[in-house]
Amino acid sequence: MTLTTDQLVQCFKALGDPTRIRLVGLLAGGERTVKDLTDILAQSQPRISRHLRLLADAGLVERSREGAWVYYRLGGDAVRVSIARAAIAALDAGSTDLRRDTERLADVKERNRAAADAYFAEHAAEWDRIRALHVPESDVEAAMLAAAGPGPFRAMLDIGTGTGRMLELFADRYGRATGVDRSQPMLALARANLERSGHGHARVRAGDILSLAVPQAAFDLVVIHQVLHFIDAPEDAVSEAVRALAPGGRLVIADFAPHNLEFLRSDHAHRRFGFSHAQMRRWMVAAGLSGVVATNLKPAGGSADPLTVTIWSGLAHAAAKSAGGSNQPFDGDAR
């Protein structure tokens, strides 16, 4: 793709402001809400929205609405993204404004993580019941088993393991398995559940799903069950999951289709209002998967809660893209 002279000039004009350059730099690291950006730049919402509108008019950023929140990210076409990234790369990373932006972005991410962690700690004991409020969990589990295939799998990774239910569900299909979660209350409950069910070939450990401390290409099956809507950068979690997949391994994701139920954000700490087929497929393919398929599980007719759960799956057609790591099976410490 190429740009006309007028389009190129519009891009340069849009970048010709210190605040808009800083906004582009922040969005280069992933999607952010207007609230996040106003907190980081310490500017009013109308001012930030005006700058974002100018960047969007130039095609340098895109917006998507999820309920009452609007998310912004870098524009979709390669030429404009390359222009934006070139401008960012030319900046002095040690400048006071950029250093402050980086620090405040880290604070915003930590605040969002802390809110999710507090929710998990409060609701650990009733987590499985909460998950069953919408589409019957038995239907979701059956669809995940079907999407994964019969195995057997040498090693399985459950990202955001929660109560360890996925480790129990797939127990007869893997040789060994590891569940990773940030929440210590969740991990304690998962360990108790695994011990009670006699699944000694599964372990759980603390870990950050956006920076998995697992070897590269170590797992034949990776599952992410109702986790992505709790985090700010779900595409990064997908990329991390694919990094852990062995060639030919399968990733299976269960999460909500797009919706507008605000109570899930206010009462249940959801950060994202579900994901479309196109959005998730784009992330999965970009991370290195092929054969991506999606299956919708709609609620029963007449349900007052219109949530739909979608199951996505895809195959790793090559070794994970990130450098480093090991191809040896992961036998992590469960302590």
Steps between C-alpha positions, in 0.01 A plus 500: 500500500615856431366843599413802294686825560200641689474190720870513583480870587199430722701235688790739557265778613332263744839407645603865525400548862681386820186354658407305188852360471476384862160343432639307204789382716262370766277325244802334339511278808139384470139611525407757764178665611446875498497489882840328502641764267360793699646355821842448341527838326322690781286687249123543477280246324377751236858599416617138467192410294567790262859387444387141446240614249768678295719189507202285401409734212855450368464122530780477757276359774176300508224496758258231616218534751434240770204604709569841654874475429685582180832331419763651272787326321740575215339511155451183302687560173871424480611831347347718770618267776854520362481881495377506861768258618774689315396819677508325837839342429647843427410631845742523789376228737669677789299821466307609806156468339559152358656376821202632696257342253672163537483521879133601501412229248658245734292643786179472295576140407576412862178668615298296253678178597444574869127546443479164324711329768278639776195369321653154458603487867150598614321253273743205484274260689196577280685534169354194332149609597559848353619344175181297479272804513470525121549227238499165686858415588441140396439622144817712506707211630365259239579750224854552632563125510376470143713794382814359661461153355553164670876527549688354669699814582852471633464824696219750561509860621193663658540880499304670778416165655271639772356205692688251281184383327662475155780287645235265639297502178792398277670273756456180297648658185841628616816349639579803714344841543571839655249764603613862538317774691586829672254451786630313804147426631414349162817291499428371851152395391636341179756297697230379736274402209779313319603317815142403576445369146829307501658676200862481609624553145378862507671788677419865557727796555489876531569693183410796283306397190651793309853381573490124544803352671478183291731365229430569136322230297452274802127419488280306258182659634446847649159611628374842609160467662303821572810706576562747218212731589672576832818649352593818317708339225336169402695489173823484704364205696417323173855562376647362824279193472621430146861545611448206735354272230707229336477480118170335418366579846153644549373811679139496624338818632158538660365850558199721439382628165448879482233631739397819682435381855644776716441310826775256405747788517366660818416182692738240356817693405475433125734720295377398155146448371568183305677436170387466141603212277701734278681664790604173662596342169721799421685462831538124465629513142739785584639293786575206269190279484322353200169321449323735743135405554229639727183353648225703669311362799186708533289514818172312511203662333320747720801559723502843663879504466604516134864400548650273236818300564735438207760224472799580276773254407806502277816304425860613540649449154853601603714541808395792720608841378663634819872444550644300786344218696535128461331218317514277807174410678418740782500336842448811710512524876149484645589680820 
